[in-house]
mmCIF file of N, CA, C and O in Angstrom:
data_model
loop_
_atom_site.group_PDB
_atom_site.id
_atom_site.type_symbol
_atom_site.label_atom_id
_atom_site.label_comp_id
_atom_site.label_asym_id
_atom_site.label_seq_id
_atom_site.Cartn_x
_atom_site.Cartn_y
_atom_site.Cartn_z
ATOM 1 N N UNK A 1 0.703 -1.275 -0.277
ATOM 2 C CA UNK A 1 0.265 -0.114 0.142
ATOM 3 C C UNK A 1 0.922 1.031 -0.084
ATOM 4 O O UNK A 1 0.282 2.210 -0.499
ATOM 5 N N UNK A 2 1.826 1.109 0.574
ATOM 6 C CA UNK A 2 3.202 2.206 0.752
ATOM 7 C C UNK A 2 3.565 2.925 -0.804
ATOM 8 O O UNK A 2 3.632 4.069 -0.725
ATOM 9 N N UNK A 3 3.091 1.891 -2.006
ATOM 10 C CA UNK A 3 3.732 2.360 -3.302
ATOM 11 C C UNK A 3 2.333 2.959 -3.940
ATOM 12 O O UNK A 3 2.786 4.345 -4.761
ATOM 13 N N UNK A 4 1.369 2.978 -3.035
ATOM 14 C CA UNK A 4 0.076 4.456 -3.672
ATOM 15 C C UNK A 4 0.468 4.930 -3.486
ATOM 16 O O UNK A 4 -0.104 6.263 -4.248
ATOM 17 N N UNK A 5 1.402 5.889 -2.437
ATOM 18 C CA UNK A 5 1.737 7.347 -1.844
ATOM 19 C C UNK A 5 2.953 7.875 -2.588
ATOM 20 O O UNK A 5 3.615 7.075 -2.408
ATOM 21 N N UNK A 6 2.574 8.966 -3.432
ATOM 22 C CA UNK A 6 4.091 9.989 -3.609
ATOM 23 C C UNK A 6 4.108 10.551 -2.955
ATOM 24 O O UNK A 6 3.308 12.034 -2.801
ATOM 25 N N UNK A 7 4.904 11.688 -1.788
ATOM 26 C CA UNK A 7 5.172 12.629 -1.481
ATOM 27 C C UNK A 7 6.826 12.907 -1.702
ATOM 28 O O UNK A 7 7.633 12.230 -2.812
ATOM 29 N N UNK A 8 6.939 14.100 -0.949
ATOM 30 C CA UNK A 8 8.261 14.623 -1.811
ATOM 31 C C UNK A 8 9.501 14.214 -0.884
ATOM 32 O O UNK A 8 8.723 13.509 0.291
ATOM 33 N N UNK A 9 10.236 14.055 -1.122
ATOM 34 C CA UNK A 9 11.848 13.530 -0.717
ATOM 35 C C UNK A 9 11.976 12.932 1.007
ATOM 36 O O UNK A 9 11.285 15.043 1.439
ATOM 37 N N UNK A 10 11.503 13.187 1.941
ATOM 38 C CA UNK A 10 11.468 12.846 3.353
ATOM 39 C C UNK A 10 10.785 13.429 3.687
ATOM 40 O O UNK A 10 10.292 13.256 4.939
ATOM 41 N N UNK A 11 9.421 13.658 2.816
ATOM 42 C CA UNK A 11 8.388 13.648 3.763
ATOM 43 C C UNK A 11 7.527 12.274 4.179
ATOM 44 O O UNK A 11 7.105 11.369 3.341
ATOM 45 N N UNK A 12 7.039 11.983 5.453
ATOM 46 C CA UNK A 12 6.312 11.283 5.373
ATOM 47 C C UNK A 12 4.632 11.428 5.387
ATOM 48 O O UNK A 12 4.421 11.950 5.960
ATOM 49 N N UNK A 13 4.155 10.408 5.228
ATOM 50 C CA UNK A 13 2.997 10.171 4.709
ATOM 51 C C UNK A 13 1.775 9.974 6.056
ATOM 52 O O UNK A 13 2.912 9.542 7.541
ATOM 53 N N UNK A 14 0.986 10.725 6.261
ATOM 54 C CA UNK A 14 -0.080 11.058 7.317
ATOM 55 C C UNK A 14 -0.669 9.319 7.032
ATOM 56 O O UNK A 14 -0.538 9.002 6.908
ATOM 57 N N UNK A 15 -1.639 9.248 9.005
ATOM 58 C CA UNK A 15 -2.002 8.080 9.157
ATOM 59 C C UNK A 15 -3.859 8.106 8.036
ATOM 60 O O UNK A 15 -3.918 6.706 7.584
ATOM 61 N N UNK A 16 -3.881 9.172 8.050
ATOM 62 C CA UNK A 16 -4.807 9.160 6.556
ATOM 63 C C UNK A 16 -4.566 8.714 5.160
ATOM 64 O O UNK A 16 -4.927 8.375 4.701
ATOM 65 N N UNK A 17 -3.679 8.929 4.986
ATOM 66 C CA UNK A 17 -3.184 9.171 4.299
ATOM 67 C C UNK A 17 -2.752 7.573 3.791
ATOM 68 O O UNK A 17 -2.832 7.109 2.152
ATOM 69 N N UNK A 18 -2.033 7.111 4.846
ATOM 70 C CA UNK A 18 -1.934 5.856 4.810
ATOM 71 C C UNK A 18 -3.192 5.196 4.572
ATOM 72 O O UNK A 18 -3.295 3.648 3.740
ATOM 73 N N UNK A 19 -4.259 5.399 5.354
ATOM 74 C CA UNK A 19 -5.905 4.673 4.943
ATOM 75 C C UNK A 19 -6.272 4.633 3.778
ATOM 76 O O UNK A 19 -6.533 3.525 3.470
ATOM 77 N N UNK A 20 -5.567 5.698 2.763
ATOM 78 C CA UNK A 20 -6.327 5.432 1.937
ATOM 79 C C UNK A 20 -5.794 5.411 1.017
ATOM 80 O O UNK A 20 -6.055 4.383 0.612
ATOM 81 N N UNK A 21 -4.526 4.824 0.969
ATOM 82 C CA UNK A 21 -3.431 4.153 0.400
ATOM 83 C C UNK A 21 -4.254 2.757 0.468
ATOM 84 O O UNK A 21 -3.881 1.831 -0.840
ATOM 85 N N UNK A 22 -4.067 1.981 1.515
ATOM 86 C CA UNK A 22 -4.330 0.670 1.674
ATOM 87 C C UNK A 22 -5.776 0.223 1.293
ATOM 88 O O UNK A 22 -6.054 -0.788 0.866
ATOM 89 N N UNK A 23 -6.874 1.412 1.415
ATOM 90 C CA UNK A 23 -8.377 0.881 1.130
ATOM 91 C C UNK A 23 -8.238 1.451 -0.960
ATOM 92 O O UNK A 23 -9.092 0.559 -1.265
ATOM 93 N N UNK A 24 -7.398 1.493 -1.374
ATOM 94 C CA UNK A 24 -7.093 1.688 -2.755
ATOM 95 C C UNK A 24 -6.183 0.518 -3.240
ATOM 96 O O UNK A 24 -6.473 -0.508 -3.782
ATOM 97 N N UNK A 25 -5.371 -0.133 -2.238
ATOM 98 C CA UNK A 25 -4.806 -1.541 -2.323
ATOM 99 C C UNK A 25 -5.751 -2.308 -2.512
ATOM 100 O O UNK A 25 -6.088 -3.645 -3.195
ATOM 101 N N UNK A 26 -6.637 -2.044 -1.425
ATOM 102 C CA UNK A 26 -7.134 -4.054 -1.515
ATOM 103 C C UNK A 26 -8.637 -3.344 -2.323
ATOM 104 O O UNK A 26 -8.767 -4.411 -2.424
ATOM 105 N N UNK A 27 -8.963 -2.535 -2.754
ATOM 106 C CA UNK A 27 -9.948 -2.308 -4.229
ATOM 107 C C UNK A 27 -9.498 -2.792 -5.529
ATOM 108 O O UNK A 27 -9.541 -3.882 -5.972
ATOM 109 N N UNK A 28 -8.350 -2.620 -5.463
ATOM 110 C CA UNK A 28 -6.872 -3.276 -6.622
ATOM 111 C C UNK A 28 -7.194 -4.924 -6.851
ATOM 112 O O UNK A 28 -7.309 -5.682 -7.932
ATOM 113 N N UNK A 29 -6.925 -5.285 -5.317
ATOM 114 C CA UNK A 29 -6.374 -7.221 -4.986
ATOM 115 C C UNK A 29 -8.270 -7.285 -4.916
ATOM 116 O O UNK A 29 -7.958 -9.035 -5.031
ATOM 117 N N UNK A 30 -8.845 -7.178 -4.538
ATOM 118 C CA UNK A 30 -10.360 -7.848 -4.049
ATOM 119 C C UNK A 30 -11.078 -8.221 -6.505
ATOM 120 O O UNK A 30 -11.133 -7.357 -6.893
ATOM 121 N N UNK A 31 -10.774 -9.391 -5.712
ATOM 122 C CA UNK A 31 -10.933 -10.214 -7.560
ATOM 123 C C UNK A 31 -12.419 -9.703 -8.296
ATOM 124 O O UNK A 31 -12.809 -10.106 -9.334
ATOM 125 N N UNK A 32 -13.551 -9.321 -7.428
ATOM 126 C CA UNK A 32 -14.958 -9.024 -7.820
ATOM 127 C C UNK A 32 -14.461 -8.247 -8.305
ATOM 128 O O UNK A 32 -16.193 -6.999 -8.637
ATOM 129 N N UNK A 33 -13.687 -7.053 -8.265
ATOM 130 C CA UNK A 33 -13.859 -5.286 -7.922
ATOM 131 C C UNK A 33 -13.663 -5.436 -9.803
ATOM 132 O O UNK A 33 -12.872 -6.318 -10.827
ATOM 133 N N UNK A 34 -14.796 -4.182 -10.482
ATOM 134 C CA UNK A 34 -14.822 -4.074 -11.837
ATOM 135 C C UNK A 34 -13.377 -3.064 -12.138
ATOM 136 O O UNK A 34 -13.805 -2.607 -12.850
ATOM 137 N N UNK A 35 -13.111 -2.289 -11.143
ATOM 138 C CA UNK A 35 -12.732 -1.269 -11.288
ATOM 139 C C UNK A 35 -10.856 -1.730 -11.447
ATOM 140 O O UNK A 35 -9.872 -0.759 -11.297
ATOM 141 N N UNK A 36 -10.742 -2.662 -10.624
ATOM 142 C CA UNK A 36 -9.112 -3.082 -10.439
ATOM 143 C C UNK A 36 -8.527 -2.876 -11.223
ATOM 144 O O UNK A 36 -6.896 -2.348 -10.551
ATOM 145 N N UNK A 37 -8.197 -3.368 -12.536
ATOM 146 C CA UNK A 37 -7.023 -2.613 -13.737
ATOM 147 C C UNK A 37 -7.459 -0.805 -13.546
ATOM 148 O O UNK A 37 -6.086 -1.091 -13.934
ATOM 149 N N UNK A 38 -8.033 -0.797 -13.792
ATOM 150 C CA UNK A 38 -7.534 1.046 -13.419
ATOM 151 C C UNK A 38 -7.161 1.323 -12.328
ATOM 152 O O UNK A 38 -6.868 2.813 -12.382
ATOM 153 N N UNK A 39 -7.312 0.802 -10.550
ATOM 154 C CA UNK A 39 -6.780 1.065 -9.137
ATOM 155 C C UNK A 39 -5.880 0.893 -9.864
ATOM 156 O O UNK A 39 -4.669 1.696 -8.682
ATOM 157 N N UNK A 40 -5.164 -0.217 -10.372
ATOM 158 C CA UNK A 40 -3.709 -0.289 -10.231
ATOM 159 C C UNK A 40 -2.353 0.643 -11.230
ATOM 160 O O UNK A 40 -1.692 1.197 -10.370
ATOM 161 N N UNK A 41 -3.096 1.522 -11.933
ATOM 162 C CA UNK A 41 -2.351 2.551 -12.522
ATOM 163 C C UNK A 41 -2.282 4.186 -11.711
ATOM 164 O O UNK A 41 -1.395 4.891 -11.927
ATOM 165 N N UNK A 42 -3.399 3.934 -10.311
ATOM 166 C CA UNK A 42 -3.579 5.310 -9.480
ATOM 167 C C UNK A 42 -2.441 5.379 -8.211
ATOM 168 O O UNK A 42 -2.104 4.517 -7.480
ATOM 169 N N UNK A 43 -2.623 6.490 -8.254
ATOM 170 C CA UNK A 43 -2.148 6.682 -6.637
ATOM 171 C C UNK A 43 -2.324 8.092 -5.982
ATOM 172 O O UNK A 43 -2.313 9.366 -6.718
ATOM 173 N N UNK A 44 -1.700 8.351 -5.209
ATOM 174 C CA UNK A 44 -1.991 9.403 -4.456
ATOM 175 C C UNK A 44 -1.063 10.523 -4.025
ATOM 176 O O UNK A 44 0.521 9.490 -3.833
ATOM 177 N N UNK A 45 -0.840 11.607 -4.218
ATOM 178 C CA UNK A 45 -0.382 12.295 -3.674
ATOM 179 C C UNK A 45 -0.435 13.382 -1.679
ATOM 180 O O UNK A 45 0.133 13.875 -1.348
ATOM 181 N N UNK A 46 -1.677 13.441 -1.312
ATOM 182 C CA UNK A 46 -2.102 13.871 -0.300
ATOM 183 C C UNK A 46 -3.254 13.082 0.282
ATOM 184 O O UNK A 46 -4.338 12.999 -0.201
ATOM 185 N N UNK A 47 -3.816 13.271 1.637
ATOM 186 C CA UNK A 47 -5.271 13.293 1.975
ATOM 187 C C UNK A 47 -5.802 14.774 3.117
ATOM 188 O O UNK A 47 -4.809 14.023 3.345
ATOM 189 N N UNK A 48 -6.855 15.014 2.647
ATOM 190 C CA UNK A 48 -7.233 15.801 4.369
ATOM 191 C C UNK A 48 -8.044 15.017 4.377
ATOM 192 O O UNK A 48 -9.195 15.064 3.873
ATOM 193 N N UNK A 49 -8.473 15.971 5.527
ATOM 194 C CA UNK A 49 -10.271 15.465 6.130
ATOM 195 C C UNK A 49 -10.819 16.752 6.882
ATOM 196 O O UNK A 49 -10.207 16.849 7.376
ATOM 197 N N UNK A 50 -12.039 16.776 6.605
ATOM 198 C CA UNK A 50 -12.316 18.364 7.030
ATOM 199 C C UNK A 50 -13.727 17.617 7.584
ATOM 200 O O UNK A 50 -14.864 16.612 7.030
ATOM 201 N N UNK A 51 -14.607 17.989 8.953
ATOM 202 C CA UNK A 51 -15.378 18.224 9.360
ATOM 203 C C UNK A 51 -16.671 18.828 8.731
ATOM 204 O O UNK A 51 -16.485 20.462 8.617
ATOM 205 N N UNK A 52 -17.600 18.801 8.260
ATOM 206 C CA UNK A 52 -18.571 19.610 7.838
ATOM 207 C C UNK A 52 -20.071 19.764 8.875
ATOM 208 O O UNK A 52 -19.303 18.898 9.870
ATOM 209 N N UNK A 53 -20.801 20.120 8.655
ATOM 210 C CA UNK A 53 -21.875 20.221 9.428
ATOM 211 C C UNK A 53 -22.769 18.436 9.797
ATOM 212 O O UNK A 53 -23.102 17.869 10.148
ATOM 213 N N UNK A 54 -22.696 17.661 8.502
ATOM 214 C CA UNK A 54 -23.606 16.821 8.785
ATOM 215 C C UNK A 54 -23.096 15.399 9.025
ATOM 216 O O UNK A 54 -22.302 14.492 9.281
ATOM 217 N N UNK A 55 -21.296 15.382 8.079
ATOM 218 C CA UNK A 55 -20.255 13.679 8.254
ATOM 219 C C UNK A 55 -18.856 14.757 7.701
ATOM 220 O O UNK A 55 -18.213 15.845 7.347
ATOM 221 N N UNK A 56 -17.997 13.466 8.027
ATOM 222 C CA UNK A 56 -16.982 14.631 7.577
ATOM 223 C C UNK A 56 -16.512 13.270 6.452
ATOM 224 O O UNK A 56 -17.037 12.629 6.103
ATOM 225 N N UNK A 57 -15.657 14.589 5.756
ATOM 226 C CA UNK A 57 -15.490 14.249 4.340
ATOM 227 C C UNK A 57 -13.765 14.193 3.991
ATOM 228 O O UNK A 57 -12.956 14.550 4.215
ATOM 229 N N UNK A 58 -13.294 13.430 3.434
ATOM 230 C CA UNK A 58 -12.154 13.477 3.107
ATOM 231 C C UNK A 58 -12.040 13.677 2.012
ATOM 232 O O UNK A 58 -12.496 13.239 1.006
ATOM 233 N N UNK A 59 -10.816 14.493 1.612
ATOM 234 C CA UNK A 59 -10.337 14.676 0.531
ATOM 235 C C UNK A 59 -8.660 13.904 -0.271
ATOM 236 O O UNK A 59 -8.586 14.478 0.193
ATOM 237 N N UNK A 60 -8.861 13.343 -1.315
ATOM 238 C CA UNK A 60 -7.967 12.511 -1.915
ATOM 239 C C UNK A 60 -7.303 13.523 -3.071
ATOM 240 O O UNK A 60 -7.811 14.498 -3.965
ATOM 241 N N UNK A 61 -6.172 13.762 -2.770
ATOM 242 C CA UNK A 61 -5.425 14.773 -4.132
ATOM 243 C C UNK A 61 -4.288 13.698 -4.712
ATOM 244 O O UNK A 61 -3.339 12.368 -4.095
ATOM 245 N N UNK A 62 -4.896 13.887 -6.385
ATOM 246 C CA UNK A 62 -4.135 13.003 -7.281
ATOM 247 C C UNK A 62 -3.400 13.630 -7.602
ATOM 248 O O UNK A 62 -3.362 14.812 -8.301
ATOM 249 N N UNK A 63 -2.063 12.765 -7.977
ATOM 250 C CA UNK A 63 -1.338 13.738 -9.753
ATOM 251 C C UNK A 63 -1.889 14.004 -11.110
ATOM 252 O O UNK A 63 -2.820 12.940 -11.002
ATOM 253 N N UNK A 64 -1.200 15.090 -11.419
ATOM 254 C CA UNK A 64 -1.741 14.964 -13.081
ATOM 255 C C UNK A 64 -2.160 14.030 -13.757
ATOM 256 O O UNK A 64 -2.630 13.848 -14.436
ATOM 257 N N UNK A 65 -1.207 13.446 -13.813
ATOM 258 C CA UNK A 65 -0.809 12.149 -14.727
ATOM 259 C C UNK A 65 -1.567 11.336 -14.414
ATOM 260 O O UNK A 65 -2.069 10.649 -15.672
ATOM 261 N N UNK A 66 -2.266 11.225 -13.322
ATOM 262 C CA UNK A 66 -3.103 9.777 -13.099
ATOM 263 C C UNK A 66 -4.306 9.791 -13.587
ATOM 264 O O UNK A 66 -5.751 9.671 -13.021
ATOM 265 N N UNK A 67 -4.666 11.599 -13.459
ATOM 266 C CA UNK A 67 -6.364 12.420 -13.651
ATOM 267 C C UNK A 67 -7.146 11.727 -14.582
ATOM 268 O O UNK A 67 -7.920 10.969 -14.544
ATOM 269 N N UNK A 68 -6.334 10.917 -15.536
ATOM 270 C CA UNK A 68 -7.137 10.668 -16.553
ATOM 271 C C UNK A 68 -7.676 9.346 -16.206
ATOM 272 O O UNK A 68 -8.990 9.135 -16.746
ATOM 273 N N UNK A 69 -6.900 8.183 -15.591
ATOM 274 C CA UNK A 69 -8.113 6.958 -15.544
ATOM 275 C C UNK A 69 -8.750 7.383 -13.715
ATOM 276 O O UNK A 69 -9.615 6.169 -14.187
ATOM 277 N N UNK A 70 -8.186 8.490 -13.384
ATOM 278 C CA UNK A 70 -9.095 8.647 -11.578
ATOM 279 C C UNK A 70 -10.279 8.928 -12.139
ATOM 280 O O UNK A 70 -11.825 8.964 -11.704
ATOM 281 N N UNK A 71 -10.764 9.993 -13.498
ATOM 282 C CA UNK A 71 -12.096 10.585 -13.969
ATOM 283 C C UNK A 71 -12.488 9.309 -15.120
ATOM 284 O O UNK A 71 -13.611 9.791 -14.563
ATOM 285 N N UNK A 72 -12.045 8.517 -15.035
ATOM 286 C CA UNK A 72 -12.993 7.252 -16.215
ATOM 287 C C UNK A 72 -13.896 6.620 -14.703
ATOM 288 O O UNK A 72 -14.255 6.375 -15.240
ATOM 289 N N UNK A 73 -13.103 6.949 -13.543
ATOM 290 C CA UNK A 73 -14.002 5.484 -12.985
ATOM 291 C C UNK A 73 -14.249 6.548 -12.312
ATOM 292 O O UNK A 73 -14.466 5.971 -10.540
ATOM 293 N N UNK A 74 -14.607 7.449 -11.919
ATOM 294 C CA UNK A 74 -14.347 8.474 -10.830
ATOM 295 C C UNK A 74 -15.856 8.193 -9.642
ATOM 296 O O UNK A 74 -15.403 7.719 -9.051
ATOM 297 N N UNK A 75 -17.004 7.906 -10.518
ATOM 298 C CA UNK A 75 -18.085 7.640 -9.793
ATOM 299 C C UNK A 75 -18.366 6.706 -8.823
ATOM 300 O O UNK A 75 -18.499 6.265 -7.739
ATOM 301 N N UNK A 76 -17.186 5.135 -9.839
ATOM 302 C CA UNK A 76 -17.743 4.040 -8.788
ATOM 303 C C UNK A 76 -16.393 3.752 -8.189
ATOM 304 O O UNK A 76 -16.667 3.908 -6.948
ATOM 305 N N UNK A 77 -15.210 4.690 -8.151
ATOM 306 C CA UNK A 77 -13.602 4.930 -7.483
ATOM 307 C C UNK A 77 -14.874 5.598 -5.776
ATOM 308 O O UNK A 77 -14.259 4.769 -4.805
ATOM 309 N N UNK A 78 -15.113 6.555 -6.156
ATOM 310 C CA UNK A 78 -15.690 7.259 -5.264
ATOM 311 C C UNK A 78 -16.951 7.043 -4.042
ATOM 312 O O UNK A 78 -16.899 6.015 -2.708
ATOM 313 N N UNK A 79 -17.600 5.478 -4.381
ATOM 314 C CA UNK A 79 -18.727 4.414 -4.212
ATOM 315 C C UNK A 79 -18.071 3.353 -3.382
ATOM 316 O O UNK A 79 -18.261 3.300 -2.338
ATOM 317 N N UNK A 80 -16.933 3.287 -4.281
ATOM 318 C CA UNK A 80 -15.794 1.910 -3.151
ATOM 319 C C UNK A 80 -15.897 2.290 -1.882
ATOM 320 O O UNK A 80 -14.730 1.816 -0.919
ATOM 321 N N UNK A 81 -14.607 4.038 -2.135
ATOM 322 C CA UNK A 81 -14.683 4.535 -1.039
ATOM 323 C C UNK A 81 -15.162 4.987 -0.040
ATOM 324 O O UNK A 81 -14.731 4.924 2.015
ATOM 325 N N UNK A 82 -16.304 5.038 -0.469
ATOM 326 C CA UNK A 82 -17.730 5.151 1.154
ATOM 327 C C UNK A 82 -17.345 4.029 1.490
ATOM 328 O O UNK A 82 -17.768 4.142 2.356
ATOM 329 N N UNK A 83 -17.760 2.610 1.131
ATOM 330 C CA UNK A 83 -17.853 1.903 2.156
ATOM 331 C C UNK A 83 -16.948 1.408 2.901
ATOM 332 O O UNK A 83 -16.930 1.524 4.162
ATOM 333 N N UNK A 84 -15.075 2.271 2.709
ATOM 334 C CA UNK A 84 -14.440 0.716 2.995
ATOM 335 C C UNK A 84 -13.752 3.070 4.342
ATOM 336 O O UNK A 84 -13.916 1.884 5.241
ATOM 337 N N UNK A 85 -14.420 4.003 3.875
ATOM 338 C CA UNK A 85 -14.713 4.676 4.970
ATOM 339 C C UNK A 85 -15.898 5.185 5.708
ATOM 340 O O UNK A 85 -16.100 6.288 6.516
ATOM 341 N N UNK A 86 -17.376 4.761 5.427
ATOM 342 C CA UNK A 86 -18.182 4.614 6.496
ATOM 343 C C UNK A 86 -18.122 4.276 8.118
ATOM 344 O O UNK A 86 -17.841 2.753 8.065
ATOM 345 N N UNK A 87 -17.796 4.985 8.985
ATOM 346 C CA UNK A 87 -17.747 4.576 10.295
ATOM 347 C C UNK A 87 -19.142 5.223 10.776
ATOM 348 O O UNK A 87 -19.921 5.638 11.026
#
Protein backbone atom coordinates (compact mmCIF):
# COMPACT_ATOMS: atom_id res chain seq x y z
CA UNK A 1 0.00 0.00 0.00
CA UNK A 2 2.98 2.32 0.57
CA UNK A 3 3.77 2.43 -3.17
CA UNK A 4 0.36 4.08 -3.73
CA UNK A 5 1.60 7.30 -2.04
CA UNK A 6 3.85 9.79 -3.83
CA UNK A 7 5.43 12.31 -1.46
CA UNK A 8 8.38 14.69 -1.67
CA UNK A 9 11.70 13.27 -0.52
CA UNK A 10 11.82 13.05 3.23
CA UNK A 11 8.10 13.72 3.71
CA UNK A 12 6.38 11.00 5.69
CA UNK A 13 2.78 10.08 4.85
CA UNK A 14 0.11 10.83 7.43
CA UNK A 15 -2.06 8.15 9.00
CA UNK A 16 -5.03 9.20 6.83
CA UNK A 17 -2.93 8.94 3.65
CA UNK A 18 -1.87 5.45 4.72
CA UNK A 19 -5.54 4.48 5.21
CA UNK A 20 -6.52 5.84 1.77
CA UNK A 21 -3.60 4.02 0.12
CA UNK A 22 -4.60 0.79 1.88
CA UNK A 23 -8.20 1.22 0.70
CA UNK A 24 -7.00 1.73 -2.90
CA UNK A 25 -4.79 -1.35 -2.59
CA UNK A 26 -7.72 -3.39 -1.19
CA UNK A 27 -9.89 -2.36 -4.15
CA UNK A 28 -7.07 -3.35 -6.51
CA UNK A 29 -6.68 -6.86 -5.07
CA UNK A 30 -10.39 -7.62 -4.66
CA UNK A 31 -11.27 -10.27 -7.26
CA UNK A 32 -14.86 -9.08 -7.67
CA UNK A 33 -13.93 -5.42 -8.26
CA UNK A 34 -14.74 -4.22 -11.79
CA UNK A 35 -12.35 -1.24 -11.52
CA UNK A 36 -9.28 -3.08 -10.23
CA UNK A 37 -7.38 -2.80 -13.53
CA UNK A 38 -7.83 0.98 -13.51
CA UNK A 39 -6.97 1.35 -9.81
CA UNK A 40 -3.63 -0.36 -10.44
CA UNK A 41 -2.30 2.80 -12.16
CA UNK A 42 -3.60 5.24 -9.52
CA UNK A 43 -1.53 6.74 -6.72
CA UNK A 44 -2.17 9.67 -4.36
CA UNK A 45 -0.13 12.69 -3.30
CA UNK A 46 -2.14 13.58 -0.20
CA UNK A 47 -5.36 13.31 1.76
CA UNK A 48 -7.23 15.67 4.09
CA UNK A 49 -10.18 15.17 6.38
CA UNK A 50 -12.69 17.99 6.83
CA UNK A 51 -15.63 18.17 9.19
CA UNK A 52 -18.90 19.44 7.77
CA UNK A 53 -22.19 19.90 9.57
CA UNK A 54 -23.53 16.49 8.63
CA UNK A 55 -20.40 14.30 8.37
CA UNK A 56 -16.65 14.08 7.86
CA UNK A 57 -15.28 14.38 4.34
CA UNK A 58 -12.01 12.94 3.01
CA UNK A 59 -10.38 14.90 0.18
CA UNK A 60 -7.87 12.85 -1.82
CA UNK A 61 -5.22 14.55 -3.98
CA UNK A 62 -4.06 12.76 -7.15
CA UNK A 63 -1.09 13.67 -9.36
CA UNK A 64 -2.03 15.19 -12.72
CA UNK A 65 -0.57 12.29 -14.70
CA UNK A 66 -3.10 9.81 -13.23
CA UNK A 67 -6.09 12.17 -13.42
CA UNK A 68 -7.22 10.59 -16.73
CA UNK A 69 -7.58 7.20 -15.02
CA UNK A 70 -9.29 8.72 -11.98
CA UNK A 71 -11.82 10.62 -14.09
CA UNK A 72 -12.73 7.46 -16.01
CA UNK A 73 -13.69 5.54 -12.82
CA UNK A 74 -14.54 8.47 -10.53
CA UNK A 75 -18.14 7.50 -9.68
CA UNK A 76 -17.34 3.87 -8.94
CA UNK A 77 -14.18 4.80 -7.05
CA UNK A 78 -16.11 7.21 -4.80
CA UNK A 79 -18.69 4.51 -4.00
CA UNK A 80 -15.96 1.99 -3.14
CA UNK A 81 -14.12 4.50 -0.96
CA UNK A 82 -17.35 5.43 0.84
CA UNK A 83 -17.86 1.75 1.68
CA UNK A 84 -14.33 1.53 3.08
CA UNK A 85 -14.54 4.75 5.12
CA UNK A 86 -18.13 4.59 6.41
CA UNK A 87 -17.77 4.70 10.18
